[in-house]
């Protein structure tokens, strides 16, 4: 301080302007939760009178709604140590010249660089204008103001400090906002990583505690509204002293002030603070609104209020996401009709069971409702859905609670658990009592397919497939309504699947071909036609027997495409034979049940005839006797349509089924084929001879042609002639021939006939 400016002179100069000070109310309007902490001002000067005059001038004023609090240091080194201990000082009133001419500026540099106090506002004061800092120093060290002590009247001192405090407040607000938003973003990220509504609810309460700087306390509840839900509050999660409310219905009697605060928040649909409680409102979707209610340990400032509003908005998104994930999880792993675990969830449960040491004692059972499709068709799908729900409830309520009950699709349920509780008899006994649906009593039975998991080697999906195999076997064999899977069944089905894929590939690679077995007139031995027989030769030259691959083709549906190809090939071969002069030759083609029942069979037949030009009167279609006996009314109409194309119809394997003569009379068929089993027995069994004779006589009476297949020796042919059978085919005349060999065989027979 210069000699010309004594401490007493400085004090007098400050007092001289006392009347010029205007106490303007610059404080912002008080808001809920606004604190009254004082602004801290550090006075650094080696003159004690400067400290006292400064305190006297500013001691009773408020700035930005808060009072001032003063700290004092009498040297740069003392100020540096004080700021190291007290970093939350708002304004520094600093003398430039103290123990040295640059002590003030050196302190400024250390404050900014060593202590890193960037928010602190600095006002330099000097009694020696010649020691004023350069402009570069003011800019470089972020000095808020520079004044000579003679300039600092009380009004100007107030103005300088007020400006510095406003600047400090704005800088701190920006920093607080940045840090607060970083905390909110971090909290939101942590919430996003949680799974399940309860975990997210606990996470929200923990994050609110962290944002407020207090232990996690309070509860988060949900209100469900709508036709399907009662309008009640339920606590999703509660922590701290509220833990006793966790998972319970929330009402004023049980929750007291917290419940009342939650009700008010839901009514007003916005966040609120009152009675020492913070209520955060999270609007949900589909009528589910959430509220977090947290007891406060202190009042909140405006900055914290704003941060909590931002946090509430981000939490709403998190809750929406977890609700969506919960809904998707429900849809992905549960049956929407019954609420039971679906196939996907069941496979997970089976996998978990297979991983347990007790897997040997576990059984998986598929429960298939018998004739459910007929019930559904007769009484309607709504009735069927109600029946499925009732079955699911009965299985859940009547079986051991430790069992897993699932619905894996259609009318098939599943029971998984300990072997002693998963037994066919008790499960089937549940279906003895009728189900009461829509005022009607419905009696339902069930068939079971079971797998002992201790004998199973694969994963859960494989066990489910094995149970399905056992169920199909139980359905086909009807053995007491249930069947246990065995390893031999697995080998059989895997072989069938392997052959199915091989057959599909073989068909695409032209490994299938037709062989033609001639048919002859028994009296004249003249050939009049041939039967087209399907054959399959694999790449290694091996012939696969038709009785092995044709059932698989029928089971897989591949027979429809193969059958159309066979029909076209046979028609084309007939045209080649006619071109060679065999114009009265008939081509007989086998038609499978699957192919015949296909809705486009007639179209396929007409296309084959039109595209090849084959005359329909020389094409004969063979259907089996079992086909002819199923659904007689439909078959009569279908055969009538086929007959209108001009082709003829033969019933193959006649005598092996149980044909109704009255039904046979209604069918528009042209020929009966005596099954080879009766032809084989014709020479050694009176029964074989009598059946063959009966078929021949039946054909004669109905005006139908009759042909015996499987004729292998002359003795059989002679007996058939004696019985009056007009036609035959078999090894006695020829094995099945290739197209070229058939032409050669016909030519050779013509030569012999001419001779």
XYZ file of C-alpha atoms in Angstrom:
755
model
C 0.000 0.000 0.000
C 1.500 3.423 -0.940
C 2.349 5.923 1.815
C -0.057 8.516 0.436
C -2.981 6.208 1.163
C -3.136 5.478 4.883
C -5.512 2.879 6.310
C -7.534 5.669 7.956
C -7.719 7.537 4.610
C -8.987 4.444 2.876
C -11.669 3.932 5.494
C -12.787 7.541 5.248
C -13.020 7.301 1.477
C -15.219 4.226 1.697
C -17.474 5.885 4.279
C -17.740 9.029 2.152
C -19.822 7.133 -0.345
C -22.051 5.385 2.183
C -25.076 7.409 1.160
C -24.610 6.462 -2.491
C -25.169 2.691 -1.855
C -28.487 1.422 -3.163
C -29.658 -1.912 -1.656
C -31.343 -3.232 -4.779
C -33.107 -6.613 -4.368
C -31.221 -8.631 -6.960
C -32.152 -11.942 -5.444
C -34.262 -14.284 -7.579
C -37.724 -15.179 -6.267
C -37.513 -17.823 -3.566
C -38.440 -21.293 -4.795
C -39.282 -24.544 -3.065
C -36.152 -26.139 -1.714
C -33.804 -23.131 -2.331
C -30.961 -23.078 0.232
C -29.552 -19.962 2.048
C -25.839 -20.839 2.215
C -23.584 -17.729 2.248
C -21.244 -16.696 -0.558
C -17.652 -17.011 0.693
C -15.377 -14.045 -0.007
C -11.611 -14.185 0.684
C -9.900 -10.847 1.437
C -6.116 -10.975 0.896
C -4.167 -7.875 1.941
C -1.222 -7.126 4.209
C -3.094 -4.156 5.711
C -5.498 -5.130 8.527
C -7.562 -1.959 8.086
C -8.461 -3.038 4.517
C -9.912 -6.248 5.941
C -12.058 -4.404 8.447
C -13.275 -1.724 6.045
C -14.210 -4.362 3.450
C -16.140 -6.384 5.994
C -17.828 -3.231 7.281
C -18.847 -2.141 3.764
C -20.316 -5.496 2.658
C -21.152 -7.272 5.881
C -24.899 -6.666 5.923
C -25.862 -7.039 2.264
C -27.273 -9.984 0.289
C -26.354 -10.967 -3.224
C -28.454 -13.321 -5.334
C -30.611 -13.942 -2.266
C -27.716 -15.092 -0.072
C -25.495 -13.325 2.528
C -21.729 -12.958 2.373
C -19.193 -14.784 4.556
C -15.603 -13.481 4.786
C -12.281 -15.272 5.022
C -9.028 -13.363 5.641
C -5.368 -13.826 4.654
C -2.519 -11.320 5.098
C -0.005 -12.722 2.632
C 0.041 -14.597 -0.653
C 1.409 -17.738 0.955
C -1.263 -17.686 3.682
C -3.952 -17.205 1.028
C -2.597 -20.085 -1.024
C -2.746 -22.494 1.937
C -6.231 -21.305 2.890
C -7.522 -21.905 -0.657
C -5.944 -25.340 -0.669
C -8.077 -26.179 2.389
C -11.206 -24.227 1.371
C -11.844 -24.694 -2.372
C -15.444 -23.382 -2.367
C -14.581 -19.667 -2.205
C -16.600 -17.559 -4.639
C -14.647 -14.251 -4.792
C -11.058 -13.293 -4.057
C -10.338 -9.604 -3.203
C -6.571 -9.539 -3.756
C -3.967 -6.831 -3.149
C -1.405 -6.781 -5.958
C 1.533 -5.528 -3.890
C 2.208 -7.304 -0.629
C 5.422 -9.028 0.432
C 6.699 -8.323 -3.071
C 5.630 -6.130 -5.952
C 4.222 -9.116 -7.884
C 2.982 -11.211 -4.961
C -0.675 -10.840 -6.052
C -0.076 -11.840 -9.661
C 2.109 -14.760 -8.587
C -0.691 -15.936 -6.309
C -3.163 -15.708 -9.203
C -0.929 -17.910 -11.342
C -0.568 -20.522 -8.567
C -4.339 -20.497 -7.910
C -5.131 -21.204 -11.548
C -2.287 -23.564 -12.387
C -1.437 -25.404 -9.159
C -4.777 -25.463 -7.380
C -6.839 -25.628 -10.572
C -9.487 -23.262 -9.178
C -11.002 -22.101 -12.464
C -14.376 -21.073 -11.005
C -12.995 -18.627 -8.381
C -13.603 -14.989 -9.373
C -10.627 -12.665 -8.720
C -10.766 -8.874 -8.187
C -7.344 -7.203 -8.022
C -6.937 -4.089 -5.834
C -3.879 -1.863 -5.637
C -2.983 1.466 -4.105
C -0.173 1.964 -6.664
C -1.507 2.389 -10.223
C 1.982 1.994 -11.594
C 1.920 -1.640 -10.534
C -1.140 -2.465 -12.615
C -0.918 -5.842 -14.431
C -0.668 -5.936 -18.174
C -3.780 -6.734 -20.224
C -2.294 -10.078 -21.259
C -2.032 -11.086 -17.592
C -5.659 -10.099 -16.923
C -6.859 -12.174 -19.884
C -4.511 -15.080 -19.338
C -5.308 -15.581 -15.657
C -9.064 -14.910 -15.990
C -9.061 -11.897 -13.635
C -12.602 -10.685 -13.143
C -11.842 -7.007 -12.325
C -8.984 -4.655 -11.558
C -9.456 -1.533 -9.432
C -7.261 0.963 -7.617
C -8.218 1.249 -3.981
C -9.075 4.895 -4.463
C -11.759 3.864 -6.956
C -13.471 1.363 -4.678
C -16.214 3.341 -3.043
C -18.773 1.260 -1.195
C -21.128 1.291 -4.171
C -18.429 0.315 -6.647
C -17.099 -2.354 -4.294
C -20.622 -3.786 -3.994
C -21.042 -3.657 -7.769
C -17.726 -5.390 -8.447
C -18.340 -8.134 -5.899
C -21.970 -8.606 -7.064
C -20.813 -8.978 -10.679
C -18.129 -11.447 -9.617
C -20.608 -13.510 -7.579
C -23.114 -13.556 -10.451
C -20.339 -14.762 -12.754
C -19.256 -17.377 -10.202
C -22.850 -18.565 -9.817
C -23.289 -18.939 -13.563
C -20.028 -20.839 -13.958
C -20.913 -23.141 -11.058
C -24.409 -23.653 -12.445
C -22.958 -24.668 -15.784
C -20.542 -27.055 -14.067
C -23.259 -28.424 -11.806
C -25.550 -28.917 -14.796
C -22.814 -30.691 -16.688
C -21.896 -32.933 -13.757
C -25.544 -33.501 -12.925
C -26.393 -34.454 -16.466
C -23.393 -36.763 -16.542
C -24.705 -38.436 -13.375
C -28.201 -38.672 -14.874
C -26.865 -40.165 -18.109
C -24.712 -42.624 -16.157
C -27.685 -43.546 -13.975
C -29.859 -44.065 -17.055
C -27.198 -46.261 -18.655
C -27.033 -48.409 -15.529
C -30.817 -48.748 -15.503
C -30.839 -49.759 -19.176
C -28.482 -52.636 -18.325
C -30.941 -54.098 -15.816
C -33.500 -56.767 -16.690
C -36.921 -57.226 -15.183
C -39.263 -54.655 -13.690
C -38.275 -55.288 -10.069
C -34.542 -54.936 -10.778
C -35.148 -51.680 -12.641
C -37.356 -50.377 -9.807
C -34.617 -51.097 -7.237
C -32.106 -49.462 -9.575
C -34.242 -46.306 -9.803
C -34.411 -45.973 -6.010
C -30.651 -46.481 -5.713
C -29.919 -43.906 -8.426
C -32.217 -41.302 -6.820
C -30.278 -41.760 -3.599
C -26.984 -41.243 -5.434
C -28.272 -38.093 -7.184
C -29.426 -36.648 -3.841
C -26.352 -37.734 -1.920
C -28.334 -39.815 0.569
C -28.856 -43.544 1.217
C -31.391 -45.362 -0.963
C -34.788 -45.005 0.664
C -38.416 -45.178 -0.437
C -40.570 -47.194 -2.796
C -41.639 -47.452 -6.425
C -45.195 -48.500 -7.178
C -47.386 -49.076 -10.214
C -51.054 -48.396 -10.826
C -52.784 -50.643 -13.347
C -56.036 -49.471 -14.868
C -58.308 -50.777 -17.596
C -60.939 -53.449 -18.068
C -58.549 -56.309 -17.340
C -56.972 -54.789 -14.191
C -58.352 -53.333 -10.958
C -57.465 -49.711 -10.221
C -55.055 -50.450 -7.359
C -51.536 -49.494 -6.348
C -48.915 -52.206 -6.024
C -45.395 -51.722 -4.675
C -42.896 -53.048 -7.208
C -39.841 -52.463 -4.983
C -39.123 -50.845 -1.608
C -35.842 -50.180 0.244
C -34.734 -48.882 3.605
C -37.412 -48.258 6.187
C -40.073 -48.897 3.519
C -38.928 -52.445 2.884
C -41.971 -53.919 4.643
C -44.139 -52.577 1.776
C -42.201 -54.472 -0.900
C -44.504 -56.398 -3.260
C -47.676 -55.442 -1.376
C -50.760 -53.472 -2.267
C -50.286 -49.832 -1.268
C -53.007 -47.827 0.471
C -53.158 -45.017 2.999
C -53.882 -47.417 5.864
C -50.723 -49.378 5.098
C -48.437 -46.772 3.506
C -49.450 -43.615 5.408
C -47.957 -40.350 4.073
C -46.094 -42.157 1.289
C -49.316 -43.643 -0.076
C -51.054 -40.260 0.176
C -48.179 -38.582 -1.694
C -48.302 -41.233 -4.393
C -52.065 -40.777 -4.819
C -51.652 -36.998 -5.173
C -48.871 -37.442 -7.717
C -50.939 -39.821 -9.817
C -53.916 -37.445 -9.616
C -51.851 -34.436 -10.742
C -49.710 -36.519 -13.139
C -46.493 -34.629 -12.334
C -43.533 -34.736 -9.978
C -43.926 -33.043 -6.592
C -42.138 -32.203 -3.318
C -44.004 -31.825 -0.046
C -44.032 -32.942 3.583
C -40.405 -34.015 3.272
C -41.205 -36.414 0.420
C -40.063 -36.412 -3.204
C -42.542 -37.988 -5.642
C -41.342 -38.711 -9.180
C -44.041 -39.452 -11.766
C -43.326 -41.846 -14.646
C -46.229 -42.066 -17.135
C -46.463 -45.550 -18.592
C -48.223 -47.157 -21.503
C -51.327 -49.352 -21.604
C -52.702 -47.861 -18.379
C -49.636 -48.591 -16.200
C -48.328 -45.448 -14.434
C -45.364 -45.530 -12.014
C -44.430 -43.323 -9.047
C -41.250 -43.322 -6.955
C -41.702 -41.795 -3.482
C -38.498 -40.957 -1.559
C -38.149 -39.359 1.921
C -35.770 -36.358 1.804
C -32.999 -35.734 4.321
C -32.698 -32.047 3.323
C -34.235 -29.379 1.142
C -33.366 -29.495 -2.545
C -32.029 -26.571 -4.524
C -33.343 -25.497 -7.897
C -30.534 -27.218 -9.751
C -31.355 -30.564 -8.114
C -35.033 -30.065 -8.922
C -34.207 -29.622 -12.597
C -31.917 -32.648 -12.632
C -34.616 -34.802 -11.079
C -37.058 -33.677 -13.774
C -34.565 -34.752 -16.450
C -33.945 -38.011 -14.572
C -37.687 -38.703 -14.402
C -37.991 -38.284 -18.170
C -35.138 -40.700 -18.819
C -36.486 -43.212 -16.288
C -39.846 -43.134 -18.074
C -38.060 -44.340 -21.205
C -36.296 -47.072 -19.195
C -39.591 -48.250 -17.717
C -41.211 -48.247 -21.149
C -38.326 -50.344 -22.435
C -38.478 -52.847 -19.590
C -42.252 -53.076 -20.010
C -41.747 -53.752 -23.706
C -39.071 -56.358 -22.984
C -41.342 -57.972 -20.383
C -44.175 -58.091 -22.890
C -41.905 -59.535 -25.574
C -40.538 -62.053 -23.090
C -44.079 -63.063 -22.197
C -44.965 -63.414 -25.875
C -41.742 -65.287 -26.663
C -41.893 -67.805 -23.812
C -45.574 -68.166 -22.895
C -48.683 -69.355 -24.670
C -50.995 -66.348 -25.160
C -54.171 -68.403 -24.664
C -53.413 -70.322 -21.472
C -50.480 -68.329 -20.065
C -48.505 -71.573 -19.749
C -44.890 -71.880 -20.901
C -44.704 -72.443 -24.668
C -42.454 -74.736 -26.711
C -39.467 -72.374 -26.554
C -39.628 -72.059 -22.778
C -40.240 -75.795 -22.392
C -37.053 -76.606 -24.312
C -35.147 -74.365 -21.868
C -36.734 -76.157 -18.916
C -35.843 -79.563 -20.395
C -32.249 -78.435 -20.991
C -32.047 -77.247 -17.378
C -33.423 -80.588 -16.166
C -30.958 -82.533 -18.308
C -28.109 -80.583 -16.672
C -29.140 -81.704 -13.170
C -27.656 -84.761 -11.423
C -31.246 -85.963 -10.862
C -32.055 -86.185 -14.578
C -32.339 -89.961 -14.302
C -35.492 -89.504 -12.198
C -37.151 -87.079 -14.646
C -39.824 -87.806 -17.263
C -41.172 -85.689 -20.104
C -44.765 -86.412 -21.139
C -46.720 -85.020 -24.084
C -50.477 -84.948 -23.479
C -52.516 -84.887 -26.694
C -56.289 -84.374 -26.526
C -58.115 -87.034 -28.528
C -60.456 -85.891 -31.320
C -60.050 -82.226 -30.375
C -60.366 -81.136 -34.022
C -63.845 -82.641 -34.202
C -64.857 -80.794 -31.023
C -63.457 -77.574 -32.433
C -65.319 -77.995 -35.718
C -68.596 -79.002 -34.092
C -68.751 -76.430 -31.274
C -66.627 -73.595 -32.651
C -63.137 -72.235 -32.068
C -64.189 -70.099 -29.097
C -65.499 -73.187 -27.342
C -62.285 -75.009 -28.245
C -60.177 -72.205 -26.768
C -62.157 -72.315 -23.515
C -61.646 -76.072 -23.383
C -57.884 -75.696 -23.832
C -57.754 -73.117 -21.024
C -59.734 -75.455 -18.775
C -57.406 -78.376 -19.534
C -54.352 -76.249 -18.756
C -55.840 -75.124 -15.432
C -56.732 -78.666 -14.421
C -53.263 -79.967 -15.207
C -51.709 -77.125 -13.201
C -54.041 -77.380 -10.228
C -54.371 -81.156 -9.904
C -50.828 -82.326 -10.576
C -47.873 -81.973 -8.218
C -46.971 -78.245 -7.811
C -43.322 -79.040 -8.506
C -44.096 -80.146 -12.074
C -43.790 -77.932 -15.133
C -46.938 -77.770 -17.264
C -46.715 -76.251 -20.755
C -48.715 -75.962 -23.942
C -46.558 -76.458 -26.995
C -49.163 -75.920 -29.682
C -52.614 -76.930 -30.856
C -54.136 -79.416 -28.433
C -50.823 -80.752 -27.097
C -49.767 -80.074 -23.506
C -46.605 -81.167 -21.754
C -45.753 -82.248 -18.223
C -42.133 -82.288 -17.043
C -40.797 -83.384 -13.689
C -39.920 -86.153 -11.277
C -40.829 -89.620 -12.536
C -43.008 -90.524 -9.580
C -45.296 -87.562 -10.310
C -45.309 -87.901 -14.119
C -47.129 -91.192 -14.627
C -49.665 -91.998 -17.389
C -52.432 -93.299 -15.135
C -52.793 -90.241 -12.836
C -52.586 -87.845 -15.784
C -55.204 -89.712 -17.792
C -57.390 -89.960 -14.682
C -57.681 -86.158 -14.743
C -59.754 -86.497 -17.920
C -62.365 -88.837 -16.454
C -64.316 -85.926 -15.029
C -66.047 -83.844 -17.729
C -65.036 -80.251 -18.369
C -67.795 -77.690 -17.820
C -67.587 -75.225 -20.727
C -70.234 -72.599 -21.532
C -72.905 -74.508 -19.657
C -72.004 -77.818 -21.307
C -70.222 -80.862 -19.915
C -67.582 -82.084 -22.359
C -65.856 -85.437 -21.960
C -62.290 -85.447 -23.278
C -59.659 -88.169 -23.295
C -55.928 -87.881 -23.858
C -53.062 -89.907 -25.313
C -49.535 -89.649 -23.901
C -46.070 -89.961 -25.355
C -43.342 -90.197 -22.692
C -39.544 -89.985 -22.541
C -37.364 -91.044 -19.619
C -34.733 -88.311 -19.582
C -32.245 -90.583 -17.863
C -32.164 -92.649 -21.082
C -31.922 -89.585 -23.340
C -28.615 -88.438 -24.857
C -29.475 -85.256 -26.766
C -30.653 -81.745 -25.902
C -34.089 -80.523 -24.857
C -35.348 -80.101 -28.418
C -34.329 -83.690 -29.191
C -36.173 -84.970 -26.116
C -39.288 -83.172 -27.299
C -38.957 -84.815 -30.715
C -38.588 -88.228 -29.072
C -41.716 -87.614 -26.996
C -43.549 -86.692 -30.179
C -42.407 -89.952 -31.794
C -43.731 -91.883 -28.788
C -46.996 -89.945 -28.982
C -47.470 -90.818 -32.656
C -46.758 -94.475 -31.877
C -49.312 -94.369 -29.057
C -51.865 -92.807 -31.413
C -51.303 -95.425 -34.090
C -51.154 -98.479 -31.817
C -53.612 -97.305 -29.138
C -51.780 -99.196 -26.409
C -53.586 -98.142 -23.227
C -53.388 -94.536 -24.375
C -49.645 -94.044 -23.831
C -46.268 -95.123 -25.139
C -42.694 -94.713 -23.823
C -39.951 -93.761 -26.259
C -37.243 -96.358 -26.885
C -33.890 -96.155 -28.622
C -35.069 -98.500 -31.390
C -37.855 -96.043 -32.220
C -35.276 -93.301 -32.487
C -33.148 -95.339 -34.885
C -36.227 -96.119 -36.967
C -37.367 -92.520 -37.265
C -33.856 -91.246 -38.007
C -33.544 -93.845 -40.776
C -36.879 -92.704 -42.160
C -35.757 -89.074 -42.164
C -32.456 -90.025 -43.782
C -34.251 -91.933 -46.518
C -36.716 -89.097 -47.025
C -33.871 -86.662 -47.745
C -32.131 -89.227 -49.935
C -35.347 -89.851 -51.886
C -35.894 -86.143 -52.445
C -32.344 -85.800 -53.719
C -32.642 -88.936 -55.826
C -35.814 -87.662 -57.474
C -34.104 -84.384 -58.328
C -31.078 -86.254 -59.736
C -33.250 -88.533 -61.963
C -32.480 -91.696 -59.999
C -36.118 -92.803 -60.207
C -37.279 -94.717 -63.242
C -40.179 -96.880 -64.460
C -40.171 -100.578 -65.219
C -43.060 -102.199 -67.086
C -44.488 -105.625 -66.257
C -46.500 -107.114 -69.145
C -50.095 -108.272 -68.647
C -51.439 -111.174 -70.739
C -54.665 -112.879 -71.738
C -54.660 -116.252 -69.935
C -56.440 -118.115 -72.742
C -54.360 -116.850 -75.668
C -51.194 -115.783 -73.813
C -51.306 -112.570 -75.876
C -50.043 -109.394 -74.138
C -52.668 -106.664 -73.879
C -50.979 -104.151 -71.549
C -48.410 -103.462 -68.871
C -48.260 -102.071 -65.359
C -45.852 -99.148 -64.810
C -43.822 -99.849 -61.667
C -41.705 -97.197 -59.877
C -38.076 -98.067 -59.119
C -35.179 -96.252 -57.384
C -31.539 -96.952 -58.130
C -29.075 -95.021 -55.929
C -25.767 -93.587 -57.146
C -23.927 -96.752 -56.057
C -26.217 -98.853 -58.235
C -28.230 -100.308 -55.360
C -31.975 -100.789 -55.885
C -34.141 -99.618 -52.960
C -37.264 -101.803 -52.563
C -40.505 -99.948 -53.357
C -42.094 -101.065 -50.080
C -39.388 -99.051 -48.278
C -39.373 -95.765 -50.156
C -42.980 -95.411 -51.367
C -44.456 -95.183 -47.798
C -41.857 -92.515 -47.023
C -42.775 -90.625 -50.184
C -46.417 -90.756 -49.105
C -45.619 -89.685 -45.533
C -43.536 -86.710 -46.688
C -45.988 -85.624 -49.404
C -43.303 -86.060 -52.063
C -45.511 -88.708 -53.680
C -47.636 -85.939 -55.237
C -44.761 -84.696 -57.400
C -43.407 -88.191 -57.990
C -46.877 -89.471 -58.894
C -47.379 -86.746 -61.486
C -43.976 -87.572 -62.986
C -44.884 -91.323 -63.093
C -48.182 -90.570 -64.827
C -46.478 -88.449 -67.485
C -43.724 -91.012 -68.056
C -46.251 -93.838 -68.432
C -48.369 -91.821 -70.875
C -45.276 -90.932 -72.906
C -44.210 -94.588 -72.988
C -47.688 -95.600 -74.152
C -47.332 -93.183 -77.076
C -43.936 -94.723 -77.992
C -45.504 -98.195 -77.942
C -48.362 -97.024 -80.145
C -45.829 -95.525 -82.553
C -44.182 -98.970 -82.685
C -47.497 -100.514 -83.752
C -48.952 -101.640 -80.433
C -52.107 -99.584 -80.794
C -54.371 -101.771 -78.639
C -51.986 -101.689 -75.673
C -53.169 -100.490 -72.207
C -50.912 -98.758 -69.680
C -51.788 -99.283 -66.013
C -50.540 -96.688 -63.464
C -50.698 -96.942 -59.654
C -52.108 -93.924 -57.808
C -51.396 -93.481 -54.082
C -54.008 -92.340 -51.596
C -52.160 -89.066 -50.908
C -51.921 -88.342 -54.623
C -55.539 -89.286 -55.333
C -56.856 -87.045 -52.534
C -54.797 -84.052 -53.657
C -57.164 -81.226 -54.671
C -55.383 -80.786 -58.019
C -55.203 -84.471 -58.974
C -57.779 -84.142 -61.755
C -55.907 -81.172 -63.193
C -52.649 -83.145 -63.135
C -54.345 -86.081 -64.884
C -55.840 -83.904 -67.614
C -52.515 -82.096 -68.180
C -50.651 -85.402 -68.516
C -53.159 -86.679 -71.070
C -53.211 -83.417 -73.033
C -49.442 -82.826 -73.000
C -48.546 -86.384 -74.102
C -51.530 -87.001 -76.374
C -52.145 -90.386 -74.737
C -55.650 -91.724 -75.468
C -57.465 -91.943 -72.078
C -59.275 -95.158 -73.051
C -55.886 -96.940 -72.961
C -54.894 -95.558 -69.544
C -55.880 -97.440 -66.399
C -55.457 -96.033 -62.863
C -55.013 -98.495 -59.994
C -56.243 -97.617 -56.497
C -56.004 -99.887 -53.452
C -59.004 -101.551 -51.859
C -58.390 -99.658 -48.571
C -58.609 -96.375 -50.498
C -61.874 -97.481 -52.079
C -63.438 -98.144 -48.689
C -62.594 -94.780 -47.015
C -65.184 -91.991 -47.146
C -67.415 -93.753 -49.704
C -69.518 -90.721 -50.618
C -66.487 -88.576 -51.459
C -64.817 -91.415 -53.344
C -67.895 -92.055 -55.504
C -67.911 -88.412 -56.621
C -64.140 -88.310 -57.182
C -64.176 -91.531 -59.233
C -67.041 -90.208 -61.307
C -64.966 -87.128 -62.147
C -61.964 -89.298 -63.034
C -64.085 -91.522 -65.216
C -65.313 -88.501 -67.157
C -61.752 -88.022 -68.445
C -62.088 -91.386 -70.253
C -59.579 -93.426 -68.232
C -60.509 -96.727 -66.573
C -60.209 -97.679 -62.877
C -58.868 -100.871 -61.315
C -58.963 -101.864 -57.613
C -55.560 -103.238 -56.645
C -54.903 -105.866 -53.921
C -58.554 -106.873 -53.957
C -59.487 -109.366 -51.238
C -57.105 -107.993 -48.569
C -59.621 -105.496 -47.170
C -63.219 -105.669 -46.073
C -65.118 -104.272 -49.011
C -68.811 -103.703 -48.780
C -70.454 -105.267 -51.817
C -73.152 -102.620 -51.879
C -70.491 -99.926 -51.812
C -68.449 -101.695 -54.489
C -71.508 -101.750 -56.702
C -71.786 -97.942 -56.483
C -68.176 -97.347 -57.496
C -67.508 -96.777 -61.165
C -64.601 -99.206 -61.459
C -63.639 -101.392 -64.410
C -61.338 -104.111 -63.078
C -60.472 -106.098 -59.946
C -56.902 -107.288 -59.288
C -56.532 -110.480 -57.236
C -53.798 -109.920 -54.685
C -50.604 -111.955 -55.177
C -50.971 -113.464 -51.674
C -54.059 -115.419 -52.802
C -52.413 -116.402 -56.086
C -49.423 -117.795 -54.163
C -51.733 -119.890 -51.988
C -53.872 -121.078 -54.876
C -51.956 -124.342 -55.354
C -51.626 -125.329 -51.711
C -54.565 -123.899 -49.834
C -58.255 -124.428 -50.251
C -58.767 -120.995 -48.670
C -56.527 -119.337 -51.249
C -58.341 -121.032 -54.085
C -61.749 -120.186 -52.700
C -60.929 -116.458 -52.275
C -59.563 -116.274 -55.821
C -62.655 -118.057 -57.097
C -64.896 -115.671 -55.114
C -63.203 -112.582 -56.596
C -63.499 -114.009 -60.119
C -67.170 -114.811 -59.600
C -67.804 -111.351 -58.067
C -66.213 -109.649 -61.034
C -68.282 -111.725 -63.437
C -71.502 -110.869 -61.568
C -70.706 -107.128 -61.471
C -69.565 -107.055 -65.080
C -65.967 -106.229 -64.095
C -62.769 -107.521 -65.649
C -60.477 -109.527 -63.323
C -56.679 -109.869 -63.434
C -54.501 -112.006 -61.177
C -51.081 -110.603 -60.214
C -48.026 -112.517 -59.016
C -48.465 -115.551 -61.299
C -45.127 -117.355 -61.122
C -45.686 -120.893 -62.481
C -47.820 -122.729 -65.003
C -49.761 -124.612 -62.322
C -51.097 -121.296 -60.937
C -52.007 -120.155 -64.442
C -53.838 -123.422 -65.139
C -55.941 -123.189 -61.952
C -56.804 -119.561 -62.721
C -57.961 -120.582 -66.225
C -60.106 -123.303 -64.713
C -61.639 -120.775 -62.294
C -62.463 -118.492 -65.217
C -59.903 -115.739 -64.580
C -59.301 -114.041 -67.929
C -56.093 -112.027 -67.311
C -52.768 -112.357 -65.452
C -49.332 -110.849 -64.866
C -46.259 -112.162 -63.069
C -42.822 -113.676 -63.423
C -44.248 -116.594 -65.399
C -44.606 -114.191 -68.294
C -42.008 -111.557 -67.555
C -40.249 -109.617 -64.888
C -40.629 -105.802 -64.994
C -38.786 -104.534 -68.102
C -37.111 -101.361 -69.220
C -38.818 -99.507 -72.119
C -36.322 -100.980 -74.619
C -36.672 -104.506 -73.210
C -40.460 -104.182 -73.248
C -40.410 -103.399 -76.986
C -38.104 -106.365 -77.601
C -40.286 -108.656 -75.463
C -43.441 -107.614 -77.349
C -41.711 -108.200 -80.666
C -40.555 -111.638 -79.535
C -44.065 -112.583 -78.334
C -45.511 -111.450 -81.660
C -43.119 -113.768 -83.502
C -44.057 -116.706 -81.312
C -47.747 -116.009 -81.742
C -47.348 -115.841 -85.513
C -45.486 -119.147 -85.536
